[in-house]
PDB file of C-alpha atoms in Angstrom:
ATOM      1  CA  MET A 166     145.922 157.220 191.343  1.00  0.00           C
ATOM      2  CA  ASP A 167     144.940 159.155 188.244  1.00  0.00           C
ATOM      3  CA  SER A 168     141.363 158.503 187.082  1.00  0.00           C
ATOM      4  CA  LYS A 169     142.564 158.023 183.495  1.00  0.00           C
ATOM      5  CA  ILE A 170     144.772 155.121 184.592  1.00  0.00           C
ATOM      6  CA  VAL A 171     141.907 153.595 186.600  1.00  0.00           C
ATOM      7  CA  LEU A 172     139.631 153.776 183.530  1.00  0.00           C
ATOM      8  CA  GLN A 173     142.315 152.157 181.390  1.00  0.00           C
ATOM      9  CA  VAL A 174     142.845 149.309 183.882  1.00  0.00           C
ATOM     10  CA  VAL A 175     139.092 148.714 184.180  1.00  0.00           C
ATOM     11  CA  GLY A 176     138.831 148.860 180.382  1.00  0.00           C
ATOM     12  CA  PHE A 177     141.626 146.318 179.991  1.00  0.00           C
ATOM     13  CA  ILE A 178     139.897 143.959 182.425  1.00  0.00           C
ATOM     14  CA  ILE A 179     136.613 144.342 180.509  1.00  0.00           C
ATOM     15  CA  VAL A 180     138.343 143.695 177.164  1.00  0.00           C
ATOM     16  CA  LEU A 181     140.005 140.605 178.616  1.00  0.00           C
ATOM     17  CA  LEU A 182     136.695 139.346 180.037  1.00  0.00           C
ATOM     18  CA  GLY A 183     134.940 139.992 176.711  1.00  0.00           C
ATOM     19  CA  GLY A 184     137.693 138.156 174.852  1.00  0.00           C
ATOM     20  CA  ILE A 185     137.482 135.141 177.155  1.00  0.00           C
ATOM     21  CA  LEU A 186     133.689 135.010 176.883  1.00  0.00           C
ATOM     22  CA  SER A 187     133.834 135.465 173.096  1.00  0.00           C
ATOM     23  CA  TYR A 188     136.207 132.533 172.922  1.00  0.00           C
ATOM     24  CA  ASN A 189     134.119 130.360 175.269  1.00  0.00           C
ATOM     25  CA  PRO A 190     130.558 131.679 175.765  1.00  0.00           C
ATOM     26  CA  GLU A 191     129.578 128.458 177.551  1.00  0.00           C
ATOM     27  CA  LEU A 192     131.391 129.718 180.669  1.00  0.00           C
ATOM     28  CA  VAL A 193     128.266 131.721 181.559  1.00  0.00           C
ATOM     29  CA  SER A 194     125.567 129.914 179.579  1.00  0.00           C
ATOM     30  CA  ASN A 195     124.159 126.444 179.945  1.00  0.00           C
ATOM     31  CA  LYS A 196     122.650 126.474 176.437  1.00  0.00           C
ATOM     32  CA  SER A 197     123.955 123.902 174.016  1.00  0.00           C
ATOM     33  CA  ILE A 198     126.099 125.012 171.091  1.00  0.00           C
ATOM     34  CA  PRO A 199     123.843 125.644 168.069  1.00  0.00           C
ATOM     35  CA  GLU A 200     124.359 123.293 165.145  1.00  0.00           C
ATOM     36  CA  ASP A 201     123.786 126.156 162.699  1.00  0.00           C
ATOM     37  CA  ALA A 202     127.169 127.815 162.037  1.00  0.00           C
ATOM     38  CA  PHE A 203     125.607 131.287 161.812  1.00  0.00           C
ATOM     39  CA  GLN A 204     123.932 130.980 165.216  1.00  0.00           C
ATOM     40  CA  ALA A 205     127.086 129.469 166.716  1.00  0.00           C
ATOM     41  CA  VAL A 206     129.058 132.549 165.687  1.00  0.00           C
ATOM     42  CA  GLU A 207     126.286 134.964 166.717  1.00  0.00           C
ATOM     43  CA  ARG A 208     126.416 133.681 170.312  1.00  0.00           C
ATOM     44  CA  ARG A 209     129.976 135.022 170.454  1.00  0.00           C
ATOM     45  CA  VAL A 210     129.221 138.448 168.982  1.00  0.00           C
ATOM     46  CA  ARG A 211     127.314 139.769 172.012  1.00  0.00           C
ATOM     47  CA  TRP A 212     130.506 139.399 174.046  1.00  0.00           C
ATOM     48  CA  GLY A 213     132.270 141.467 171.415  1.00  0.00           C
ATOM     49  CA  PHE A 214     130.201 144.426 172.541  1.00  0.00           C
ATOM     50  CA  LEU A 215     131.707 143.939 175.999  1.00  0.00           C
ATOM     51  CA  MET A 216     135.172 144.096 174.433  1.00  0.00           C
ATOM     52  CA  GLY A 217     134.125 147.270 172.628  1.00  0.00           C
ATOM     53  CA  ALA A 218     132.993 148.900 175.871  1.00  0.00           C
ATOM     54  CA  GLY A 219     136.368 148.056 177.401  1.00  0.00           C
ATOM     55  CA  MET A 220     138.184 149.546 174.397  1.00  0.00           C
ATOM     56  CA  LEU A 221     136.188 152.738 174.847  1.00  0.00           C
ATOM     57  CA  LEU A 222     137.382 153.010 178.458  1.00  0.00           C
ATOM     58  CA  ILE A 223     140.975 152.385 177.422  1.00  0.00           C
ATOM     59  CA  PHE A 224     141.163 154.940 174.615  1.00  0.00           C
ATOM     60  CA  HIS A 225     138.460 157.577 175.159  1.00  0.00           C
ATOM     61  CA  HIS A 226     138.306 159.505 178.432  1.00  0.00           C
ATOM     62  CA  GLN A 227     135.795 162.298 177.969  1.00  0.00           C
ATOM     63  CA  ILE A 228     132.062 162.772 177.634  1.00  0.00           C
ATOM     64  CA  THR A 229     131.871 166.110 175.846  1.00  0.00           C
ATOM     65  CA  PRO A 230     131.711 166.944 173.022  1.00  0.00           C
ATOM     66  CA  TYR A 231     128.958 164.397 172.683  1.00  0.00           C
ATOM     67  CA  PHE A 232     129.360 163.637 168.972  1.00  0.00           C
ATOM     68  CA  PHE A 233     133.020 162.802 169.616  1.00  0.00           C
ATOM     69  CA  THR A 234     131.933 160.300 172.273  1.00  0.00           C
ATOM     70  CA  VAL A 235     129.183 158.843 170.066  1.00  0.00           C
ATOM     71  CA  ALA A 236     131.721 158.323 167.262  1.00  0.00           C
ATOM     72  CA  ALA A 237     134.146 156.634 169.674  1.00  0.00           C
ATOM     73  CA  LEU A 238     131.374 154.446 171.105  1.00  0.00           C
ATOM     74  CA  GLY A 239     130.163 153.377 167.665  1.00  0.00           C
ATOM     75  CA  MET A 240     133.677 152.616 166.508  1.00  0.00           C
ATOM     76  CA  THR A 241     134.703 150.568 169.559  1.00  0.00           C
ATOM     77  CA  LEU A 242     131.450 148.605 169.896  1.00  0.00           C
ATOM     78  CA  THR A 243     131.497 147.709 166.207  1.00  0.00           C
ATOM     79  CA  LEU A 244     135.193 146.797 166.365  1.00  0.00           C
ATOM     80  CA  GLY A 245     134.525 144.497 169.318  1.00  0.00           C
ATOM     81  CA  ALA A 246     131.681 142.791 167.444  1.00  0.00           C
ATOM     82  CA  LEU A 247     133.912 142.439 164.369  1.00  0.00           C
ATOM     83  CA  ILE A 248     136.716 140.833 166.391  1.00  0.00           C
ATOM     84  CA  SER A 249     134.282 138.370 167.981  1.00  0.00           C
ATOM     85  CA  ARG A 250     132.679 137.553 164.642  1.00  0.00           C
ATOM     86  CA  VAL A 251     136.032 136.778 163.012  1.00  0.00           C
ATOM     87  CA  MET A 252     137.004 134.691 166.052  1.00  0.00           C
ATOM     88  CA  GLY A 253     133.725 132.786 165.704  1.00  0.00           C
ATOM     89  CA  ILE A 254     134.251 132.231 161.980  1.00  0.00           C
ATOM     90  CA  PHE A 255     137.587 130.584 162.708  1.00  0.00           C
ATOM     91  CA  LEU A 256     136.263 128.541 165.634  1.00  0.00           C
ATOM     92  CA  ASP A 257     132.758 127.582 164.446  1.00  0.00           C
ATOM     93  CA  GLY A 258     132.959 127.659 160.670  1.00  0.00           C
ATOM     94  CA  SER A 259     131.951 130.056 157.975  1.00  0.00           C
ATOM     95  CA  VAL A 260     128.874 130.744 155.919  1.00  0.00           C
ATOM     96  CA  PRO A 261     128.590 133.484 153.281  1.00  0.00           C
ATOM     97  CA  ARG A 262     126.293 135.529 155.538  1.00  0.00           C
ATOM     98  CA  HIS A 263     129.151 135.876 158.035  1.00  0.00           C
ATOM     99  CA  TRP A 264     131.369 137.519 155.476  1.00  0.00           C
ATOM    100  CA  MET A 265     128.597 139.941 154.546  1.00  0.00           C
ATOM    101  CA  TRP A 266     128.424 140.995 158.203  1.00  0.00           C
ATOM    102  CA  VAL A 267     132.220 141.253 158.392  1.00  0.00           C
ATOM    103  CA  ALA A 268     132.123 143.636 155.420  1.00  0.00           C
ATOM    104  CA  VAL A 269     129.271 145.679 156.941  1.00  0.00           C
ATOM    105  CA  GLU A 270     131.021 145.939 160.301  1.00  0.00           C
ATOM    106  CA  LEU A 271     134.322 146.850 158.658  1.00  0.00           C
ATOM    107  CA  VAL A 272     132.641 149.678 156.726  1.00  0.00           C
ATOM    108  CA  MET A 273     130.984 150.844 159.962  1.00  0.00           C
ATOM    109  CA  VAL A 274     134.301 150.848 161.861  1.00  0.00           C
ATOM    110  CA  ILE A 275     135.920 152.860 159.077  1.00  0.00           C
ATOM    111  CA  GLY A 276     132.960 155.263 158.935  1.00  0.00           C
ATOM    112  CA  PHE A 277     132.918 155.816 162.686  1.00  0.00           C
ATOM    113  CA  GLY A 278     136.720 156.174 162.609  1.00  0.00           C
ATOM    114  CA  ILE A 279     136.547 158.897 159.968  1.00  0.00           C
ATOM    115  CA  TRP A 280     133.797 160.640 161.933  1.00  0.00           C
ATOM    116  CA  TYR A 281     135.928 160.360 165.096  1.00  0.00           C
ATOM    117  CA  VAL A 282     138.944 161.911 163.411  1.00  0.00           C
ATOM    118  CA  LYS A 283     136.842 164.727 161.936  1.00  0.00           C
ATOM    119  CA  GLN A 284     135.371 165.497 165.378  1.00  0.00           C
ATOM    120  CA  ARG A 285     138.879 165.759 166.768  1.00  0.00           C
ATOM    121  CA  ILE A 286     140.015 168.359 164.230  1.00  0.00           C
TER     122      ILE A 286
END
């Protein structure tokens, strides 16, 4: 089996696992759900980084050039965190600070995406 396909399958499994744990973080934690909406959403975001790592394995299959890989890593990790944050906003409620972080993460995804495309050219 081609190593690219293996990386994509492993990446898909990691994205799926990150999505499940972002949706229900209590599957692996015995901590109670925070009453503060911001903290309730933040407990989901760490699993978004897992989704981002899986996305990296699905879409990016090289190490060198290093800046290309750093741009891809930054973009996918931030995108995973953004997806988890938005999921948490819908599931746990919203506070204005959430939307500030959504805006920051969206700008970061766009910035890393532009950097990624420029590295490719």
